[in-house]
Each structure stands twice: as C-alpha cells, then as structure tokens.
PDB file of C-alpha atoms in Angstrom:
ATOM      1  CA  UNK A  21      29.546 160.357  70.954  1.00  0.00           C
ATOM      2  CA  UNK A  22      28.936 161.040  68.131  1.00  0.00           C
ATOM      3  CA  UNK A  23      30.978 163.691  65.975  1.00  0.00           C
ATOM      4  CA  UNK A  24      29.194 167.016  65.430  1.00  0.00           C
ATOM      5  CA  UNK A  25      28.980 165.939  61.722  1.00  0.00           C
ATOM      6  CA  UNK A  26      28.844 163.374  59.806  1.00  0.00           C
ATOM      7  CA  UNK A  27      32.412 161.975  58.152  1.00  0.00           C
ATOM      8  CA  UNK A  28      32.998 162.330  54.336  1.00  0.00           C
ATOM      9  CA  UNK A  29      33.304 159.245  52.671  1.00  0.00           C
ATOM     10  CA  UNK A  30      33.814 157.599  49.354  1.00  0.00           C
ATOM     11  CA  UNK A  31      33.482 153.609  47.987  1.00  0.00           C
ATOM     12  CA  UNK A  32      36.044 152.550  45.954  1.00  0.00           C
ATOM     13  CA  UNK A  33      36.124 149.766  43.523  1.00  0.00           C
ATOM     14  CA  UNK A  34      31.840 149.377  42.726  1.00  0.00           C
ATOM     15  CA  UNK A  35      31.244 145.980  42.833  1.00  0.00           C
ATOM     16  CA  UNK A  36      28.726 143.045  43.740  1.00  0.00           C
ATOM     17  CA  UNK A  37      30.146 143.017  48.116  1.00  0.00           C
ATOM     18  CA  UNK A  38      30.118 147.030  47.473  1.00  0.00           C
ATOM     19  CA  UNK A  39      26.200 147.344  45.842  1.00  0.00           C
ATOM     20  CA  UNK A  40      25.175 143.732  48.865  1.00  0.00           C
ATOM     21  CA  UNK A  41      26.931 145.336  51.811  1.00  0.00           C
ATOM     22  CA  UNK A  42      29.432 148.590  51.814  1.00  0.00           C
ATOM     23  CA  UNK A  43      26.082 151.046  49.509  1.00  0.00           C
ATOM     24  CA  UNK A  44      23.507 149.887  52.424  1.00  0.00           C
ATOM     25  CA  UNK A  45      25.821 149.559  55.595  1.00  0.00           C
ATOM     26  CA  UNK A  46      26.281 153.756  54.792  1.00  0.00           C
ATOM     27  CA  UNK A  47      23.714 155.050  54.041  1.00  0.00           C
ATOM     28  CA  UNK A  48      22.279 153.555  57.297  1.00  0.00           C
ATOM     29  CA  UNK A  49      24.855 154.858  59.138  1.00  0.00           C
ATOM     30  CA  UNK A  50      24.142 158.132  60.676  1.00  0.00           C
ATOM     31  CA  UNK A  51      27.894 159.442  61.455  1.00  0.00           C
ATOM     32  CA  UNK A  52      28.673 158.372  57.212  1.00  0.00           C
ATOM     33  CA  UNK A  53      27.763 160.425  54.636  1.00  0.00           C
ATOM     34  CA  UNK A  54      29.268 158.413  51.500  1.00  0.00           C
ATOM     35  CA  UNK A  55      29.988 161.399  49.264  1.00  0.00           C
ATOM     36  CA  UNK A  56      31.467 159.548  46.037  1.00  0.00           C
ATOM     37  CA  UNK A  57      32.492 156.899  44.088  1.00  0.00           C
ATOM     38  CA  UNK A  58      35.521 155.651  42.494  1.00  0.00           C
ATOM     39  CA  UNK A  59      34.945 152.368  39.656  1.00  0.00           C
ATOM     40  CA  UNK A  60      36.902 151.544  36.259  1.00  0.00           C
ATOM     41  CA  UNK A  61      33.478 150.174  35.030  1.00  0.00           C
ATOM     42  CA  UNK A  62      30.056 151.210  36.696  1.00  0.00           C
ATOM     43  CA  UNK A  63      28.806 153.854  38.422  1.00  0.00           C
ATOM     44  CA  UNK A  64      25.841 155.042  41.190  1.00  0.00           C
ATOM     45  CA  UNK A  65      22.984 156.911  40.032  1.00  0.00           C
ATOM     46  CA  UNK A  66      22.727 160.041  41.417  1.00  0.00           C
ATOM     47  CA  UNK A  67      26.370 159.436  43.117  1.00  0.00           C
ATOM     48  CA  UNK A  68      29.584 161.435  41.526  1.00  0.00           C
ATOM     49  CA  UNK A  69      31.216 158.813  39.937  1.00  0.00           C
ATOM     50  CA  UNK A  70      34.823 158.389  38.722  1.00  0.00           C
ATOM     51  CA  UNK A  71      37.091 156.494  37.144  1.00  0.00           C
ATOM     52  CA  UNK A  72      40.128 156.543  39.326  1.00  0.00           C
ATOM     53  CA  UNK A  73      40.274 157.378  43.042  1.00  0.00           C
ATOM     54  CA  UNK A  74      42.875 159.686  41.974  1.00  0.00           C
ATOM     55  CA  UNK A  75      40.221 161.760  39.827  1.00  0.00           C
ATOM     56  CA  UNK A  76      37.853 161.224  42.438  1.00  0.00           C
ATOM     57  CA  UNK A  77      39.498 162.895  45.033  1.00  0.00           C
ATOM     58  CA  UNK A  78      40.545 165.631  42.876  1.00  0.00           C
ATOM     59  CA  UNK A  79      37.380 167.369  42.262  1.00  0.00           C
ATOM     60  CA  UNK A  80      36.234 165.822  46.409  1.00  0.00           C
ATOM     61  CA  UNK A  81      38.731 167.564  48.940  1.00  0.00           C
ATOM     62  CA  UNK A  82      36.289 167.496  51.890  1.00  0.00           C
ATOM     63  CA  UNK A  83      36.707 163.619  51.151  1.00  0.00           C
ATOM     64  CA  UNK A  84      38.241 162.379  54.963  1.00  0.00           C
ATOM     65  CA  UNK A  85      38.124 158.769  54.525  1.00  0.00           C
ATOM     66  CA  UNK A  86      37.280 155.719  51.774  1.00  0.00           C
ATOM     67  CA  UNK A  87      36.379 152.543  51.976  1.00  0.00           C
ATOM     68  CA  UNK A  88      38.095 150.301  49.736  1.00  0.00           C
ATOM     69  CA  UNK A  89      36.270 147.218  47.754  1.00  0.00           C
ATOM     70  CA  UNK A  90      38.638 147.183  44.869  1.00  0.00           C
ATOM     71  CA  UNK A  91      39.924 143.487  44.467  1.00  0.00           C
ATOM     72  CA  UNK A  92      42.391 142.630  46.462  1.00  0.00           C
ATOM     73  CA  UNK A  93      45.747 143.618  43.747  1.00  0.00           C
ATOM     74  CA  UNK A  94      45.195 147.121  43.332  1.00  0.00           C
ATOM     75  CA  UNK A  95      44.725 147.709  46.807  1.00  0.00           C
ATOM     76  CA  UNK A  96      48.177 148.682  47.822  1.00  0.00           C
ATOM     77  CA  UNK A  97      48.554 150.820  45.240  1.00  0.00           C
ATOM     78  CA  UNK A  98      44.886 152.760  46.566  1.00  0.00           C
ATOM     79  CA  UNK A  99      45.592 152.637  49.868  1.00  0.00           C
ATOM     80  CA  UNK A 100      48.687 154.202  49.772  1.00  0.00           C
ATOM     81  CA  UNK A 101      46.961 157.397  47.643  1.00  0.00           C
ATOM     82  CA  UNK A 102      44.150 158.280  49.701  1.00  0.00           C
ATOM     83  CA  UNK A 103      46.902 158.084  53.341  1.00  0.00           C
ATOM     84  CA  UNK A 104      49.150 160.431  51.432  1.00  0.00           C
ATOM     85  CA  UNK A 105      45.962 162.239  50.339  1.00  0.00           C
ATOM     86  CA  UNK A 106      45.392 163.156  53.594  1.00  0.00           C
ATOM     87  CA  UNK A 107      41.612 160.322  53.995  1.00  0.00           C
ATOM     88  CA  UNK A 108      41.308 157.672  56.449  1.00  0.00           C
ATOM     89  CA  UNK A 109      41.317 154.003  55.470  1.00  0.00           C
ATOM     90  CA  UNK A 110      39.199 151.187  55.727  1.00  0.00           C
ATOM     91  CA  UNK A 111      40.259 147.632  53.290  1.00  0.00           C
ATOM     92  CA  UNK A 112      37.647 144.739  52.716  1.00  0.00           C
ATOM     93  CA  UNK A 113      39.040 141.642  53.342  1.00  0.00           C
ATOM     94  CA  UNK A 114      42.203 140.560  52.055  1.00  0.00           C
ATOM     95  CA  UNK A 115      43.637 143.773  53.146  1.00  0.00           C
ATOM     96  CA  UNK A 116      46.362 143.336  50.559  1.00  0.00           C
ATOM     97  CA  UNK A 117      47.786 140.730  48.527  1.00  0.00           C
ATOM     98  CA  UNK A 118      50.565 140.655  51.451  1.00  0.00           C
ATOM     99  CA  UNK A 119      51.518 140.736  55.124  1.00  0.00           C
ATOM    100  CA  UNK A 120      54.025 143.081  53.850  1.00  0.00           C
ATOM    101  CA  UNK A 121      52.237 145.527  51.607  1.00  0.00           C
ATOM    102  CA  UNK A 122      49.864 145.119  54.514  1.00  0.00           C
ATOM    103  CA  UNK A 123      52.724 146.230  57.298  1.00  0.00           C
ATOM    104  CA  UNK A 124      53.578 149.127  55.409  1.00  0.00           C
ATOM    105  CA  UNK A 125      49.822 150.388  55.803  1.00  0.00           C
ATOM    106  CA  UNK A 126      50.435 150.733  59.316  1.00  0.00           C
ATOM    107  CA  UNK A 127      53.097 152.081  58.996  1.00  0.00           C
ATOM    108  CA  UNK A 128      51.981 155.361  56.766  1.00  0.00           C
ATOM    109  CA  UNK A 129      49.105 155.959  58.542  1.00  0.00           C
ATOM    110  CA  UNK A 130      50.176 155.482  62.569  1.00  0.00           C
ATOM    111  CA  UNK A 131      53.198 158.344  60.712  1.00  0.00           C
ATOM    112  CA  UNK A 132      50.287 160.336  59.305  1.00  0.00           C
ATOM    113  CA  UNK A 133      48.020 159.630  62.015  1.00  0.00           C
ATOM    114  CA  UNK A 134      45.442 159.093  59.949  1.00  0.00           C
ATOM    115  CA  UNK A 135      43.541 155.312  61.170  1.00  0.00           C
ATOM    116  CA  UNK A 136      44.196 152.048  58.907  1.00  0.00           C
ATOM    117  CA  UNK A 137      40.156 149.457  59.041  1.00  0.00           C
ATOM    118  CA  UNK A 138      41.582 145.877  58.644  1.00  0.00           C
ATOM    119  CA  UNK A 139      38.011 144.950  58.266  1.00  0.00           C
ATOM    120  CA  UNK A 140      37.577 141.346  58.269  1.00  0.00           C
ATOM    121  CA  UNK A 141      33.475 141.195  58.022  1.00  0.00           C
ATOM    122  CA  UNK A 142      32.819 138.116  59.844  1.00  0.00           C
ATOM    123  CA  UNK A 143      34.460 139.152  62.843  1.00  0.00           C
ATOM    124  CA  UNK A 144      31.023 141.038  63.165  1.00  0.00           C
ATOM    125  CA  UNK A 145      28.652 138.397  63.012  1.00  0.00           C
ATOM    126  CA  UNK A 146      26.437 138.769  65.185  1.00  0.00           C
ATOM    127  CA  UNK A 147      27.464 135.219  67.537  1.00  0.00           C
ATOM    128  CA  UNK A 148      31.670 135.540  67.112  1.00  0.00           C
ATOM    129  CA  UNK A 149      32.060 138.237  69.665  1.00  0.00           C
ATOM    130  CA  UNK A 150      29.463 135.703  72.684  1.00  0.00           C
ATOM    131  CA  UNK A 151      31.311 132.124  71.741  1.00  0.00           C
ATOM    132  CA  UNK A 152      34.702 134.993  72.705  1.00  0.00           C
ATOM    133  CA  UNK A 153      33.596 135.624  75.115  1.00  0.00           C
ATOM    134  CA  UNK A 154      31.925 131.604  76.322  1.00  0.00           C
ATOM    135  CA  UNK A 155      35.021 130.567  75.758  1.00  0.00           C
ATOM    136  CA  UNK A 156      37.709 132.681  77.992  1.00  0.00           C
ATOM    137  CA  UNK A 157      35.603 130.635  80.505  1.00  0.00           C
ATOM    138  CA  UNK A 158      37.072 127.326  79.090  1.00  0.00           C
ATOM    139  CA  UNK A 159      38.584 124.483  77.933  1.00  0.00           C
ATOM    140  CA  UNK A 160      39.378 124.266  74.392  1.00  0.00           C
ATOM    141  CA  UNK A 161      40.193 120.273  73.289  1.00  0.00           C
ATOM    142  CA  UNK A 162      39.929 120.849  69.590  1.00  0.00           C
ATOM    143  CA  UNK A 163      39.131 122.899  66.346  1.00  0.00           C
ATOM    144  CA  UNK A 164      37.398 121.703  62.943  1.00  0.00           C
ATOM    145  CA  UNK A 165      36.187 124.040  60.362  1.00  0.00           C
ATOM    146  CA  UNK A 166      34.236 123.236  57.242  1.00  0.00           C
ATOM    147  CA  UNK A 167      33.329 125.519  55.224  1.00  0.00           C
ATOM    148  CA  UNK A 168      32.296 125.440  51.885  1.00  0.00           C
ATOM    149  CA  UNK A 169      30.793 126.840  49.058  1.00  0.00           C
ATOM    150  CA  UNK A 170      30.109 126.837  45.511  1.00  0.00           C
ATOM    151  CA  UNK A 171      31.918 129.890  43.977  1.00  0.00           C
ATOM    152  CA  UNK A 172      29.492 129.663  40.654  1.00  0.00           C
ATOM    153  CA  UNK A 173      26.486 130.984  42.943  1.00  0.00           C
ATOM    154  CA  UNK A 174      28.122 133.834  45.099  1.00  0.00           C
ATOM    155  CA  UNK A 175      31.350 134.828  42.937  1.00  0.00           C
ATOM    156  CA  UNK A 176      29.806 134.124  39.462  1.00  0.00           C
ATOM    157  CA  UNK A 177      32.167 135.392  36.395  1.00  0.00           C
ATOM    158  CA  UNK A 178      35.115 137.226  38.411  1.00  0.00           C
ATOM    159  CA  UNK A 179      37.976 136.298  37.167  1.00  0.00           C
ATOM    160  CA  UNK A 180      40.513 138.280  39.153  1.00  0.00           C
ATOM    161  CA  UNK A 181      40.228 135.186  42.103  1.00  0.00           C
ATOM    162  CA  UNK A 182      41.953 132.456  40.313  1.00  0.00           C
ATOM    163  CA  UNK A 183      44.460 135.245  39.555  1.00  0.00           C
ATOM    164  CA  UNK A 184      47.770 135.253  41.338  1.00  0.00           C
ATOM    165  CA  UNK A 185      47.376 137.595  44.607  1.00  0.00           C
ATOM    166  CA  UNK A 186      43.085 136.112  44.395  1.00  0.00           C
ATOM    167  CA  UNK A 187      43.206 133.675  46.779  1.00  0.00           C
ATOM    168  CA  UNK A 188      40.760 130.897  45.473  1.00  0.00           C
ATOM    169  CA  UNK A 189      39.364 128.606  48.202  1.00  0.00           C
ATOM    170  CA  UNK A 190      40.638 130.843  50.625  1.00  0.00           C
ATOM    171  CA  UNK A 191      39.086 134.857  49.541  1.00  0.00           C
ATOM    172  CA  UNK A 192      35.780 133.065  51.939  1.00  0.00           C
ATOM    173  CA  UNK A 193      37.976 130.149  53.513  1.00  0.00           C
ATOM    174  CA  UNK A 194      39.491 133.615  55.426  1.00  0.00           C
ATOM    175  CA  UNK A 195      36.948 134.844  56.874  1.00  0.00           C
ATOM    176  CA  UNK A 196      36.734 131.820  59.137  1.00  0.00           C
ATOM    177  CA  UNK A 197      40.052 132.679  59.903  1.00  0.00           C
ATOM    178  CA  UNK A 198      39.096 135.789  61.325  1.00  0.00           C
ATOM    179  CA  UNK A 199      37.276 134.344  63.347  1.00  0.00           C
ATOM    180  CA  UNK A 200      39.208 131.229  65.322  1.00  0.00           C
ATOM    181  CA  UNK A 201      42.332 134.210  65.012  1.00  0.00           C
ATOM    182  CA  UNK A 202      38.869 136.180  66.917  1.00  0.00           C
ATOM    183  CA  UNK A 203      37.377 133.845  69.099  1.00  0.00           C
ATOM    184  CA  UNK A 204      39.938 130.911  69.803  1.00  0.00           C
ATOM    185  CA  UNK A 205      42.863 132.802  72.693  1.00  0.00           C
ATOM    186  CA  UNK A 206      46.711 132.642  71.731  1.00  0.00           C
ATOM    187  CA  UNK A 207      48.792 131.678  69.006  1.00  0.00           C
ATOM    188  CA  UNK A 208      47.634 129.943  65.584  1.00  0.00           C
ATOM    189  CA  UNK A 209      50.389 127.834  64.164  1.00  0.00           C
ATOM    190  CA  UNK A 210      50.002 125.411  60.246  1.00  0.00           C
ATOM    191  CA  UNK A 211      51.955 122.947  60.934  1.00  0.00           C
ATOM    192  CA  UNK A 212      50.128 121.238  57.488  1.00  0.00           C
ATOM    193  CA  UNK A 213      48.150 122.070  54.767  1.00  0.00           C
ATOM    194  CA  UNK A 214      46.534 120.636  50.861  1.00  0.00           C
ATOM    195  CA  UNK A 215      45.898 123.096  48.585  1.00  0.00           C
ATOM    196  CA  UNK A 216      44.416 121.687  45.390  1.00  0.00           C
ATOM    197  CA  UNK A 217      44.665 124.075  42.078  1.00  0.00           C
ATOM    198  CA  UNK A 218      42.951 123.367  39.193  1.00  0.00           C
ATOM    199  CA  UNK A 219      45.073 123.154  36.048  1.00  0.00           C
ATOM    200  CA  UNK A 220      43.720 126.005  34.414  1.00  0.00           C
ATOM    201  CA  UNK A 221      44.178 127.822  37.434  1.00  0.00           C
ATOM    202  CA  UNK A 222      46.870 130.301  39.339  1.00  0.00           C
ATOM    203  CA  UNK A 223      44.894 130.098  43.373  1.00  0.00           C
ATOM    204  CA  UNK A 224      42.955 127.454  44.720  1.00  0.00           C
ATOM    205  CA  UNK A 225      39.568 125.752  44.927  1.00  0.00           C
ATOM    206  CA  UNK A 226      39.428 123.908  48.121  1.00  0.00           C
ATOM    207  CA  UNK A 227      42.491 123.722  50.549  1.00  0.00           C
ATOM    208  CA  UNK A 228      42.724 121.126  54.476  1.00  0.00           C
ATOM    209  CA  UNK A 229      44.749 122.735  57.237  1.00  0.00           C
ATOM    210  CA  UNK A 230      46.079 121.390  59.653  1.00  0.00           C
ATOM    211  CA  UNK A 231      46.805 124.255  62.771  1.00  0.00           C
ATOM    212  CA  UNK A 232      47.639 123.963  66.081  1.00  0.00           C
ATOM    213  CA  UNK A 233      46.462 126.500  69.104  1.00  0.00           C
ATOM    214  CA  UNK A 234      47.747 126.992  73.072  1.00  0.00           C
ATOM    215  CA  UNK A 235      48.667 124.037  74.158  1.00  0.00           C
ATOM    216  CA  UNK A 236      49.078 121.256  71.102  1.00  0.00           C
ATOM    217  CA  UNK A 237      45.332 122.423  70.024  1.00  0.00           C
ATOM    218  CA  UNK A 238      44.758 121.051  67.126  1.00  0.00           C
ATOM    219  CA  UNK A 239      42.405 122.565  64.301  1.00  0.00           C
ATOM    220  CA  UNK A 240      41.647 120.812  61.509  1.00  0.00           C
ATOM    221  CA  UNK A 241      40.380 123.257  58.478  1.00  0.00           C
ATOM    222  CA  UNK A 242      38.662 122.056  55.632  1.00  0.00           C
ATOM    223  CA  UNK A 243      37.805 124.419  52.894  1.00  0.00           C
ATOM    224  CA  UNK A 244      35.941 123.461  49.706  1.00  0.00           C
ATOM    225  CA  UNK A 245      34.512 126.293  45.980  1.00  0.00           C
ATOM    226  CA  UNK A 246      32.505 123.632  44.487  1.00  0.00           C
ATOM    227  CA  UNK A 247      29.651 123.107  47.088  1.00  0.00           C
ATOM    228  CA  UNK A 248      26.948 122.055  45.902  1.00  0.00           C
ATOM    229  CA  UNK A 249      23.596 121.926  47.764  1.00  0.00           C
ATOM    230  CA  UNK A 250      23.380 122.990  51.057  1.00  0.00           C
ATOM    231  CA  UNK A 251      25.838 125.872  51.536  1.00  0.00           C
ATOM    232  CA  UNK A 252      28.909 124.904  55.297  1.00  0.00           C
ATOM    233  CA  UNK A 253      30.475 128.609  56.943  1.00  0.00           C
ATOM    234  CA  UNK A 254      30.340 125.730  60.632  1.00  0.00           C
ATOM    235  CA  UNK A 255      33.099 126.457  63.041  1.00  0.00           C
ATOM    236  CA  UNK A 256      33.257 123.152  65.960  1.00  0.00           C
ATOM    237  CA  UNK A 257      35.436 123.192  69.620  1.00  0.00           C
ATOM    238  CA  UNK A 258      35.507 121.067  71.650  1.00  0.00           C
ATOM    239  CA  UNK A 259      35.378 121.767  74.736  1.00  0.00           C
ATOM    240  CA  UNK A 260      35.399 120.952  79.134  1.00  0.00           C
ATOM    241  CA  UNK A 261      32.534 122.108  78.796  1.00  0.00           C
ATOM    242  CA  UNK A 262      30.896 120.856  76.043  1.00  0.00           C
ATOM    243  CA  UNK A 263      30.742 121.606  72.329  1.00  0.00           C
ATOM    244  CA  UNK A 264      30.395 125.370  71.345  1.00  0.00           C
ATOM    245  CA  UNK A 265      29.389 125.657  67.485  1.00  0.00           C
ATOM    246  CA  UNK A 266      29.101 128.660  65.274  1.00  0.00           C
ATOM    247  CA  UNK A 267      27.059 128.272  62.043  1.00  0.00           C
ATOM    248  CA  UNK A 268      26.108 130.203  58.618  1.00  0.00           C
ATOM    249  CA  UNK A 269      29.024 132.468  58.877  1.00  0.00           C
ATOM    250  CA  UNK A 270      29.190 133.282  62.980  1.00  0.00           C
ATOM    251  CA  UNK A 271      25.146 133.829  62.910  1.00  0.00           C
ATOM    252  CA  UNK A 272      24.127 132.095  64.468  1.00  0.00           C
ATOM    253  CA  UNK A 273      25.120 130.064  67.914  1.00  0.00           C
ATOM    254  CA  UNK A 274      24.466 126.716  69.500  1.00  0.00           C
ATOM    255  CA  UNK A 275      26.072 124.877  72.900  1.00  0.00           C
ATOM    256  CA  UNK A 276      26.013 121.687  73.417  1.00  0.00           C
ATOM    257  CA  UNK A 277      23.766 121.199  70.258  1.00  0.00           C
ATOM    258  CA  UNK A 278      21.462 124.558  72.274  1.00  0.00           C
ATOM    259  CA  UNK A 279      20.463 127.041  70.051  1.00  0.00           C
ATOM    260  CA  UNK A 280      21.368 130.295  71.998  1.00  0.00           C
ATOM    261  CA  UNK A 281      19.116 133.835  71.605  1.00  0.00           C
ATOM    262  CA  UNK A 282      21.311 136.302  70.885  1.00  0.00           C
ATOM    263  CA  UNK A 283      20.726 139.463  70.545  1.00  0.00           C
ATOM    264  CA  UNK A 284      20.332 141.934  66.630  1.00  0.00           C
ATOM    265  CA  UNK A 285      23.003 142.719  64.631  1.00  0.00           C
ATOM    266  CA  UNK A 286      24.156 142.743  61.223  1.00  0.00           C
ATOM    267  CA  UNK A 287      27.729 142.693  59.745  1.00  0.00           C
ATOM    268  CA  UNK A 288      28.238 145.483  57.219  1.00  0.00           C
ATOM    269  CA  UNK A 289      26.312 147.742  59.742  1.00  0.00           C
ATOM    270  CA  UNK A 290      28.364 146.301  62.427  1.00  0.00           C
ATOM    271  CA  UNK A 291      31.775 147.360  61.156  1.00  0.00           C
ATOM    272  CA  UNK A 292      30.575 150.451  59.949  1.00  0.00           C
ATOM    273  CA  UNK A 293      29.673 151.305  63.242  1.00  0.00           C
ATOM    274  CA  UNK A 294      33.366 150.171  64.714  1.00  0.00           C
ATOM    275  CA  UNK A 295      34.939 152.219  61.423  1.00  0.00           C
ATOM    276  CA  UNK A 296      33.337 155.403  62.726  1.00  0.00           C
ATOM    277  CA  UNK A 297      34.555 155.356  67.065  1.00  0.00           C
ATOM    278  CA  UNK A 298      38.241 154.203  65.040  1.00  0.00           C
ATOM    279  CA  UNK A 299      38.106 158.275  63.180  1.00  0.00           C
ATOM    280  CA  UNK A 300      36.715 159.348  66.030  1.00  0.00           C
ATOM    281  CA  UNK A 301      39.079 157.532  68.852  1.00  0.00           C
ATOM    282  CA  UNK A 302      41.916 158.165  65.779  1.00  0.00           C
ATOM    283  CA  UNK A 303      42.267 154.373  66.511  1.00  0.00           C
ATOM    284  CA  UNK A 304      43.810 151.857  63.799  1.00  0.00           C
ATOM    285  CA  UNK A 305      42.551 148.164  63.692  1.00  0.00           C
ATOM    286  CA  UNK A 306      45.092 146.697  61.487  1.00  0.00           C
ATOM    287  CA  UNK A 307      45.113 142.702  62.597  1.00  0.00           C
ATOM    288  CA  UNK A 308      46.620 140.508  59.972  1.00  0.00           C
ATOM    289  CA  UNK A 309      46.976 136.988  62.149  1.00  0.00           C
ATOM    290  CA  UNK A 310      44.049 135.927  59.206  1.00  0.00           C
ATOM    291  CA  UNK A 311      46.497 136.893  56.459  1.00  0.00           C
ATOM    292  CA  UNK A 312      49.203 135.132  57.345  1.00  0.00           C
ATOM    293  CA  UNK A 313      47.702 132.357  57.831  1.00  0.00           C
ATOM    294  CA  UNK A 314      46.648 131.724  54.449  1.00  0.00           C
ATOM    295  CA  UNK A 315      50.246 133.187  53.754  1.00  0.00           C
ATOM    296  CA  UNK A 316      51.664 130.106  55.332  1.00  0.00           C
ATOM    297  CA  UNK A 317      49.418 127.966  53.927  1.00  0.00           C
ATOM    298  CA  UNK A 318      51.291 129.247  50.614  1.00  0.00           C
ATOM    299  CA  UNK A 319      54.291 128.399  51.678  1.00  0.00           C
ATOM    300  CA  UNK A 320      54.290 124.745  53.515  1.00  0.00           C
ATOM    301  CA  UNK A 321      51.895 123.792  51.902  1.00  0.00           C
ATOM    302  CA  UNK A 322      51.963 120.740  49.358  1.00  0.00           C
ATOM    303  CA  UNK A 323      50.804 121.612  45.568  1.00  0.00           C
ATOM    304  CA  UNK A 324      47.321 119.367  44.582  1.00  0.00           C
ATOM    305  CA  UNK A 325      46.811 119.828  40.677  1.00  0.00           C
ATOM    306  CA  UNK A 326      43.087 118.728  39.790  1.00  0.00           C
ATOM    307  CA  UNK A 327      40.749 118.984  37.123  1.00  0.00           C
ATOM    308  CA  UNK A 328      40.648 122.393  35.232  1.00  0.00           C
ATOM    309  CA  UNK A 329      38.328 124.975  37.134  1.00  0.00           C
ATOM    310  CA  UNK A 330      35.188 125.882  33.964  1.00  0.00           C
ATOM    311  CA  UNK A 331      32.629 129.236  35.301  1.00  0.00           C
TER     312      UNK A 331
END
C-alpha cells in the first residue's frame, strides 16, 4: 500500500550516477517527490539547488528523505547531518569509507527511529533474486567472478576514485561482491588477496581475491579496471545440478548455458521501490558484508606496484 502523500526527497551530489540513474528512477516513482538538490558544483534546471545539504535543509524543512550520491569520502558527515535533522537516508554504494562509519550511522538511525538504506544497486538487477532462489535448492561446488571494465569509459576524470577511500577497482568490484553476498548462502571469508596499485594512486587498479564459502566452497574473484573491448561482469556458479551464470552485471541468467527467461525490471527503479517500502514500514536495510570484504582485502592483501595510471 502506498502512502497517501509522496515522500519529499532531496538528492545530495549531482554527478554522473545521480543524473544517469537516480533522477530518472525518482521521476518514475510516484512514492517520491524530488524537492531540491544539494551539490557544490552542479545545478538542475527548474529545481531549487544549494551548495550543501545544510543550506538545503534550512530552506526545505519539509524534506523527509535524502539520497546521498556524493563521493564516499564525504558521505558519513552528510548522512549524519541528515539523520540528525530527522530525514530517512539512502546511501549510494559504497555506504561509507569504513565499516565503522556505516555502523555508527546505523546506531543513530535506530536512536531516532529513522530509515537507513545501504543501497547495493546491483542486488536489484533483475536476475539476482531468481539466481538466489535457484541456488538455494542446489549444492554449490565453486564460484568464479570476472568483473572487468574500462575506467576511462565509466569514470572519466573522476580523480576521487584514485584517492584514499575512493576504492579504485573495488568501486565496480563491490557490485560483484554485493551480488555474491546475496546469492551465496552463508558467510564469505577472505583467504587471500593480491592488489595492484598504480605507482601514482592510493587505490588499486586490479585485484584478485580468494574467498571461501560455507563447507569450504572456493570463490575466485578477478577484478580489472583496464579492460578494453567488450566489458565483463560475470559470475559463474558450479553446482551439483550444473552451472549457473549471471552475466551483464546480473541482468541475464543462464543455466547449463541456456538462457532463463526473467521478468523485466531495472536496478534503480527497483531500488527506489524498495526504499519506499522501507520508509513505509519504518525499517532499515543495512548490510555491510560487501564493504567488509573490501576492507579485509585492503587489510590482508599483498600489494603490488604497477605502472602509473594516466587518464
């Protein structure tokens, strides 16, 4: 059941992801009414725009929710301010620079009876839940992840991604980890990691992870930010009933190399539909498992220095 009135929401951070995904998804969702934008460098035509969240909330006390699309390095402070102001908060991925930041926000949201949503958008790709349901009935033997894309195409000029807290190749790679931790039953543990850092960057440009699932199931993860030609966002799961493959970031599903028909759906519309339900139910949804695996990789991974990255 939808609320009688739409939820007044603001977007904080008007970069590429906000323009490409959040704005269209909000425009198509009757549960929300976009009221204002906060961004230090960008404005939206015909929409009240402010240089920061503080000024936005002072001008619009009727804002009930904020969608934080900032760079991760400043997300905690913005989320904390929004929660203290009485707003429900949607966090773009990753939900914070550290696990500690996110858990601190969970406590604030709980104290104030507000909704906090760590929005792993790739989990809302249309084939993820069908894959999860199929795997729940099978014995998993092994898992292989290949998540490779061209940073120059997907993140042109975004210097923040190479700075501490920007995640580097884990910015797209955490999407794969968010799907993995959704479809594979039980916890995933990091057993080994190799991270390749450009000589001029604080974050890795490639990574290889060895994870272990329940009953010792091996999970290999291969991430690369310099893929040219066709881009690769694939997860293959070998089971006692054959191989399941999720391809194109979780939008396509194959069983024994045969395509499985999946109901239509798109990530960000599904994500905002879930956020609306959370607000209506007064329930938070914060899973730090994908971010924890990245943190474990940085903590335990072997560092390799590679050639400097030049845009």
